[in-house]
Amino acid sequence: LTGQGLQNARGASTGSGVQLAGFAAFGGSSLRYETGSHVDVKGFSLVAGAASEKENAQGTFTRGLFVEHGWGSYSTYNSFSNAASVKGDGDTQYTGAGWLGRWQKKSGQYLEGSLRAGRMSNKFSSGDIGAAGANSSFDVSAPYYGLHIGVGQETDLGNHKKSDLYAKVLWTHQNGSNATVQGDNFRFGAVASLRVQGGAKWLHKTSENTTLRAGAAYQYELGGQADATVNGSAIEAPSLKGGTGILEVGLTKESKDGRGPTLDFGIQGFCGKARGLAGTLQAAWKF
């Protein structure tokens, strides 16, 4: 949503006399997160909603509502200084809803943001925790909340080319939860993720209905530490703190009459704290 998704929601809702537009985005990713040890995650996410746009002499204001759902599987690899390594596997999913908005001046400057809230669930199991030969598992759920704020500048470069320079702040909070595993009381603390991101995109309209894009960004996680205790004793905490570089390529295909579906395809590569690939398929419809 905070990347090309909001841009497509905005593009879907423009046009003379257009009051409402629907948009949807589906994405899949395979990433490794370095956490002191590491976690391999394969996930999918879906967001769908409706947006409208109002124009005045200064610019345009887009706002909309959306629902989101995601699911995936992961494998964890934890090494400890004073204990044996622990491997585990799990499944997770989330469901939520939110609001988005974007104010853009005719000069190309813009301010955007979103709010979201929902609930996530997490199932985990490992044969390396507790009694030898026994499988340990837990199933927990907790609310999550999030927001993002972004500023940017779109500039017409001529010859059907455009640049987009931007900076964003993304914050997500997940409440803590409790579980009992083989008679031991686990307490998982709340986790707050605070990321800052800066980047640039270059767009080239190769025909009346086709736009190619390429982008580069750098993202830094300032938080993301997962604290936990067992029977009141602290566990060595993994952390997502660190930087990640992101490269992106994509293609947007609009309908010929401007009022049908708009399709967007994109792929991103990650290196650094997170490593791997992500792909998206997005669509928007004008009514």
Short mmCIF file of C-alpha atoms in Angstrom, two decimals:
data_model
loop_
_atom_site.label_atom_id
_atom_site.label_comp_id
_atom_site.label_asym_id
_atom_site.label_seq_id
_atom_site.Cartn_x
_atom_site.Cartn_y
_atom_site.Cartn_z
CA LEU A 1 0.00 0.00 0.00
CA THR A 2 2.74 2.49 0.93
CA GLY A 3 4.59 1.93 -2.32
CA GLN A 4 3.05 1.66 -5.77
CA GLY A 5 -0.31 0.66 -4.24
CA LEU A 6 -1.19 4.16 -3.06
CA GLN A 7 0.02 5.61 -6.36
CA ASN A 8 -2.31 3.29 -8.27
CA ALA A 9 -5.21 4.11 -5.95
CA ARG A 10 -4.60 7.77 -6.77
CA GLY A 11 -4.34 7.13 -10.50
CA ALA A 12 -7.54 5.10 -10.48
CA SER A 13 -9.55 7.90 -8.93
CA THR A 14 -8.55 10.75 -11.29
CA GLY A 15 -10.39 11.94 -14.34
CA SER A 16 -13.24 14.29 -15.17
CA GLY A 17 -16.47 13.32 -13.44
CA VAL A 18 -14.97 10.26 -11.71
CA GLN A 19 -16.36 10.03 -8.16
CA LEU A 20 -15.16 6.61 -7.04
CA ALA A 21 -12.59 4.00 -8.05
CA GLY A 22 -11.76 0.54 -6.78
CA PHE A 23 -8.24 -0.80 -6.41
CA ALA A 24 -6.58 -4.05 -5.36
CA ALA A 25 -3.01 -5.28 -4.96
CA PHE A 26 -1.60 -8.77 -4.45
CA GLY A 27 2.01 -9.46 -3.55
CA GLY A 28 4.29 -12.36 -2.73
CA SER A 29 7.79 -12.37 -1.25
CA SER A 30 10.61 -14.64 -0.16
CA LEU A 31 12.93 -12.86 2.29
CA ARG A 32 15.62 -13.65 4.85
CA TYR A 33 15.74 -11.31 7.86
CA GLU A 34 18.99 -11.08 9.79
CA THR A 35 18.05 -10.92 13.47
CA GLY A 36 21.32 -11.85 15.16
CA SER A 37 20.39 -15.28 13.87
CA HIS A 38 17.96 -15.30 10.92
CA VAL A 39 14.36 -15.95 9.85
CA ASP A 40 13.31 -17.12 6.38
CA VAL A 41 9.83 -15.91 5.45
CA LYS A 42 7.61 -16.72 2.45
CA GLY A 43 4.50 -14.58 2.48
CA PHE A 44 1.55 -13.22 0.50
CA SER A 45 -0.50 -10.08 1.06
CA LEU A 46 -3.68 -8.60 -0.39
CA VAL A 47 -5.15 -5.11 -0.08
CA ALA A 48 -8.41 -3.91 -1.67
CA GLY A 49 -10.40 -0.73 -1.31
CA ALA A 50 -12.09 2.28 -2.84
CA ALA A 51 -10.82 5.83 -3.33
CA SER A 52 -12.11 9.17 -4.58
CA GLU A 53 -10.33 12.34 -5.61
CA LYS A 54 -11.22 16.02 -5.35
CA GLU A 55 -9.46 18.68 -7.40
CA ASN A 56 -9.13 22.42 -6.81
CA ALA A 57 -6.93 25.26 -8.03
CA GLN A 58 -4.00 24.21 -5.82
CA GLY A 59 -4.00 20.49 -6.54
CA THR A 60 -5.79 17.22 -5.77
CA PHE A 61 -6.72 15.33 -2.63
CA THR A 62 -7.20 11.56 -2.76
CA ARG A 63 -8.69 9.60 0.13
CA GLY A 64 -9.96 6.07 0.50
CA LEU A 65 -10.67 3.07 2.70
CA PHE A 66 -9.13 -0.39 2.40
CA VAL A 67 -9.06 -3.87 3.89
CA GLU A 68 -5.92 -6.01 4.05
CA HIS A 69 -5.03 -9.64 4.61
CA GLY A 70 -1.75 -11.51 4.61
CA TRP A 71 -0.48 -14.99 5.31
CA GLY A 72 2.76 -16.90 5.14
CA SER A 73 5.16 -19.44 6.58
CA TYR A 74 8.56 -19.03 8.18
CA SER A 75 11.54 -20.91 9.55
CA THR A 76 13.62 -19.59 12.45
CA TYR A 77 17.28 -20.25 13.24
CA ASN A 78 18.43 -19.00 16.65
CA SER A 79 21.94 -19.33 18.06
CA PHE A 80 22.65 -18.60 21.73
CA SER A 81 25.91 -17.90 23.57
CA ASN A 82 25.07 -20.21 26.49
CA ALA A 83 22.64 -22.78 25.05
CA ALA A 84 22.10 -25.07 22.08
CA SER A 85 20.77 -23.68 18.78
CA VAL A 86 17.02 -23.70 18.22
CA LYS A 87 15.27 -24.25 14.90
CA GLY A 88 11.55 -23.88 14.40
CA ASP A 89 8.76 -23.43 11.86
CA GLY A 90 5.57 -21.45 11.91
CA ASP A 91 2.62 -19.95 10.10
CA THR A 92 1.25 -16.45 10.49
CA GLN A 93 -1.58 -14.32 9.14
CA TYR A 94 -3.15 -10.93 9.68
CA THR A 95 -6.42 -9.17 8.80
CA GLY A 96 -7.10 -5.46 9.14
CA ALA A 97 -8.51 -2.27 7.64
CA GLY A 98 -7.46 1.33 7.26
CA TRP A 99 -7.58 4.78 5.66
CA LEU A 100 -5.27 6.37 3.08
CA GLY A 101 -4.85 9.90 1.80
CA ARG A 102 -2.63 11.93 -0.51
CA TRP A 103 -2.51 15.69 -1.16
CA GLN A 104 -0.63 16.70 -4.32
CA LYS A 105 0.08 20.23 -5.51
CA LYS A 106 0.09 21.11 -9.19
CA SER A 107 3.83 21.83 -8.76
CA GLY A 108 4.39 18.10 -8.06
CA GLN A 109 4.97 18.29 -4.30
CA TYR A 110 2.89 15.85 -2.28
CA LEU A 111 2.10 14.65 1.22
CA GLU A 112 0.64 11.18 1.85
CA GLY A 113 -0.28 8.96 4.74
CA SER A 114 -2.21 5.93 5.95
CA LEU A 115 -3.63 4.48 9.17
CA ARG A 116 -4.31 0.78 9.77
CA ALA A 117 -5.38 -1.61 12.52
CA GLY A 118 -6.12 -5.31 12.71
CA ARG A 119 -5.22 -8.60 14.33
CA MET A 120 -2.45 -11.10 13.65
CA SER A 121 -2.07 -14.75 14.63
CA ASN A 122 1.08 -16.84 14.88
CA LYS A 123 1.57 -20.61 15.17
CA PHE A 124 5.03 -21.94 15.99
CA SER A 125 6.57 -25.35 16.68
CA SER A 126 10.06 -26.67 17.41
CA GLY A 127 11.68 -29.92 18.49
CA ASP A 128 14.60 -28.02 20.09
CA ILE A 129 12.71 -26.43 23.02
CA GLY A 130 11.98 -28.19 26.32
CA ALA A 131 12.28 -31.93 26.93
CA ALA A 132 14.46 -33.90 24.50
CA GLY A 133 12.48 -35.55 21.73
CA ALA A 134 9.31 -33.58 22.49
CA ASN A 135 7.72 -31.12 20.08
CA SER A 136 6.96 -27.73 21.61
CA SER A 137 4.37 -25.42 20.07
CA PHE A 138 2.22 -22.38 20.75
CA ASP A 139 -0.59 -20.46 19.06
CA VAL A 140 -0.96 -16.76 19.90
CA SER A 141 -2.76 -13.73 18.50
CA ALA A 142 -2.56 -9.99 19.15
CA PRO A 143 -3.82 -6.67 17.75
CA TYR A 144 -1.60 -4.52 15.54
CA TYR A 145 -1.66 -0.83 14.62
CA GLY A 146 0.26 1.13 12.05
CA LEU A 147 0.69 4.37 10.16
CA HIS A 148 2.92 5.92 7.55
CA ILE A 149 3.69 9.49 6.47
CA GLY A 150 5.48 10.40 3.26
CA VAL A 151 6.58 13.52 1.37
CA GLY A 152 7.87 13.78 -2.16
CA GLN A 153 8.40 15.72 -5.34
CA GLU A 154 7.32 14.60 -8.81
CA THR A 155 9.18 16.38 -11.64
CA ASP A 156 8.45 16.32 -15.38
CA LEU A 157 11.73 15.62 -17.18
CA GLY A 158 10.31 15.99 -20.70
CA ASN A 159 10.10 13.39 -23.48
CA HIS A 160 7.40 11.52 -21.50
CA LYS A 161 9.75 11.00 -18.53
CA LYS A 162 9.17 11.85 -14.88
CA SER A 163 11.07 11.48 -11.60
CA ASP A 164 9.71 10.95 -8.08
CA LEU A 165 11.95 11.73 -5.08
CA TYR A 166 10.45 10.74 -1.71
CA ALA A 167 11.00 10.16 2.00
CA LYS A 168 8.76 8.10 4.29
CA VAL A 169 8.36 7.10 7.93
CA LEU A 170 6.58 3.78 8.65
CA TRP A 171 5.53 2.68 12.14
CA THR A 172 3.85 -0.57 13.23
CA HIS A 173 3.05 -1.78 16.75
CA GLN A 174 2.08 -5.33 17.69
CA ASN A 175 0.76 -6.01 21.19
CA GLY A 176 2.34 -8.61 23.43
CA SER A 177 0.92 -12.08 24.12
CA ASN A 178 1.26 -15.08 26.47
CA ALA A 179 1.66 -18.81 25.86
CA THR A 180 2.28 -21.96 27.90
CA VAL A 181 4.77 -24.42 26.38
CA GLN A 182 5.37 -27.75 28.20
CA GLY A 183 4.33 -26.13 31.49
CA ASP A 184 6.59 -23.07 31.06
CA ASN A 185 5.06 -19.59 30.91
CA PHE A 186 6.21 -17.58 27.89
CA ARG A 187 5.59 -13.82 27.73
CA PHE A 188 6.17 -12.15 24.36
CA GLY A 189 6.58 -8.39 24.70
CA ALA A 190 5.04 -5.83 22.40
CA VAL A 191 7.09 -5.14 19.27
CA ALA A 192 7.37 -1.69 17.65
CA SER A 193 8.86 -1.27 14.19
CA LEU A 194 9.98 2.23 13.13
CA ARG A 195 11.42 2.50 9.63
CA VAL A 196 12.65 5.49 7.64
CA GLN A 197 12.98 5.24 3.88
CA GLY A 198 14.30 7.49 1.16
CA GLY A 199 14.38 6.82 -2.54
CA ALA A 200 13.78 7.80 -6.13
CA LYS A 201 11.75 6.46 -9.03
CA TRP A 202 12.07 7.16 -12.72
CA LEU A 203 9.04 6.72 -14.98
CA HIS A 204 8.97 6.62 -18.79
CA LYS A 205 5.69 6.60 -20.72
CA THR A 206 6.62 4.51 -23.75
CA SER A 207 3.14 4.71 -25.31
CA GLU A 208 -0.26 6.23 -24.60
CA ASN A 209 -1.14 3.34 -22.28
CA THR A 210 2.20 1.93 -21.05
CA THR A 211 4.57 3.30 -18.41
CA LEU A 212 7.85 1.71 -17.34
CA ARG A 213 9.49 2.51 -14.01
CA ALA A 214 12.71 1.84 -12.14
CA GLY A 215 13.53 2.78 -8.58
CA ALA A 216 16.10 2.61 -5.82
CA ALA A 217 15.61 3.14 -2.09
CA TYR A 218 17.34 2.75 1.25
CA GLN A 219 15.39 1.74 4.34
CA TYR A 220 16.62 1.76 7.94
CA GLU A 221 14.86 -0.06 10.79
CA LEU A 222 15.27 1.84 14.06
CA GLY A 223 13.40 -0.65 16.28
CA GLY A 224 12.03 -4.12 15.71
CA GLN A 225 13.41 -5.82 18.85
CA ALA A 226 11.37 -8.84 20.04
CA ASP A 227 11.68 -9.21 23.83
CA ALA A 228 10.40 -12.32 25.62
CA THR A 229 10.65 -14.11 28.97
CA VAL A 230 10.24 -17.70 30.16
CA ASN A 231 8.99 -18.04 33.74
CA GLY A 232 10.12 -14.46 34.30
CA SER A 233 13.67 -14.91 32.93
CA ALA A 234 14.63 -12.90 29.85
CA ILE A 235 15.45 -14.61 26.54
CA GLU A 236 18.18 -13.20 24.31
CA ALA A 237 16.18 -10.86 22.03
CA PRO A 238 16.40 -10.93 18.23
CA SER A 239 16.32 -7.55 16.47
CA LEU A 240 15.52 -6.24 12.99
CA LYS A 241 17.53 -3.03 13.49
CA GLY A 242 19.63 -2.18 10.45
CA GLY A 243 19.60 -1.01 6.84
CA THR A 244 18.26 -2.55 3.63
CA GLY A 245 18.76 -1.47 0.02
CA ILE A 246 15.84 -1.90 -2.39
CA LEU A 247 15.83 -1.97 -6.21
CA GLU A 248 12.56 -1.96 -8.17
CA VAL A 249 11.35 -2.34 -11.75
CA GLY A 250 7.75 -2.26 -12.92
CA LEU A 251 5.22 -1.72 -15.70
CA THR A 252 1.80 -0.05 -15.68
CA LYS A 253 -0.74 -0.77 -18.43
CA GLU A 254 -3.81 1.46 -18.68
CA SER A 255 -6.99 0.82 -20.65
CA LYS A 256 -7.26 2.62 -23.98
CA ASP A 257 -10.33 4.68 -23.10
CA GLY A 258 -9.01 5.58 -19.64
CA ARG A 259 -12.04 4.22 -17.79
CA GLY A 260 -11.42 0.48 -17.70
CA PRO A 261 -8.96 -1.52 -15.61
CA THR A 262 -5.37 -0.43 -15.03
CA LEU A 263 -2.86 -3.23 -14.39
CA ASP A 264 0.52 -2.91 -12.72
CA PHE A 265 3.35 -5.45 -12.41
CA GLY A 266 6.41 -4.95 -10.23
CA ILE A 267 9.38 -6.78 -8.74
CA GLN A 268 11.71 -5.69 -5.92
CA GLY A 269 15.10 -6.95 -4.83
CA PHE A 270 16.33 -6.52 -1.22
CA CYS A 271 19.86 -6.64 0.19
CA GLY A 272 21.16 -5.92 3.68
CA LYS A 273 19.16 -6.58 6.85
CA ALA A 274 16.50 -8.17 4.63
CA ARG A 275 17.56 -10.17 1.56
CA GLY A 276 15.41 -11.64 -1.17
CA LEU A 277 12.73 -10.86 -3.75
CA ALA A 278 9.16 -9.57 -3.76
CA GLY A 279 6.66 -9.29 -6.60
CA THR A 280 3.32 -7.49 -6.95
CA LEU A 281 0.29 -7.57 -9.23
CA GLN A 282 -2.09 -4.62 -8.91
CA ALA A 283 -5.31 -3.55 -10.57
CA ALA A 284 -7.56 -0.49 -10.44
CA TRP A 285 -10.99 0.25 -11.90
CA LYS A 286 -12.61 3.60 -12.62
CA PHE A 287 -16.37 3.92 -12.17
#
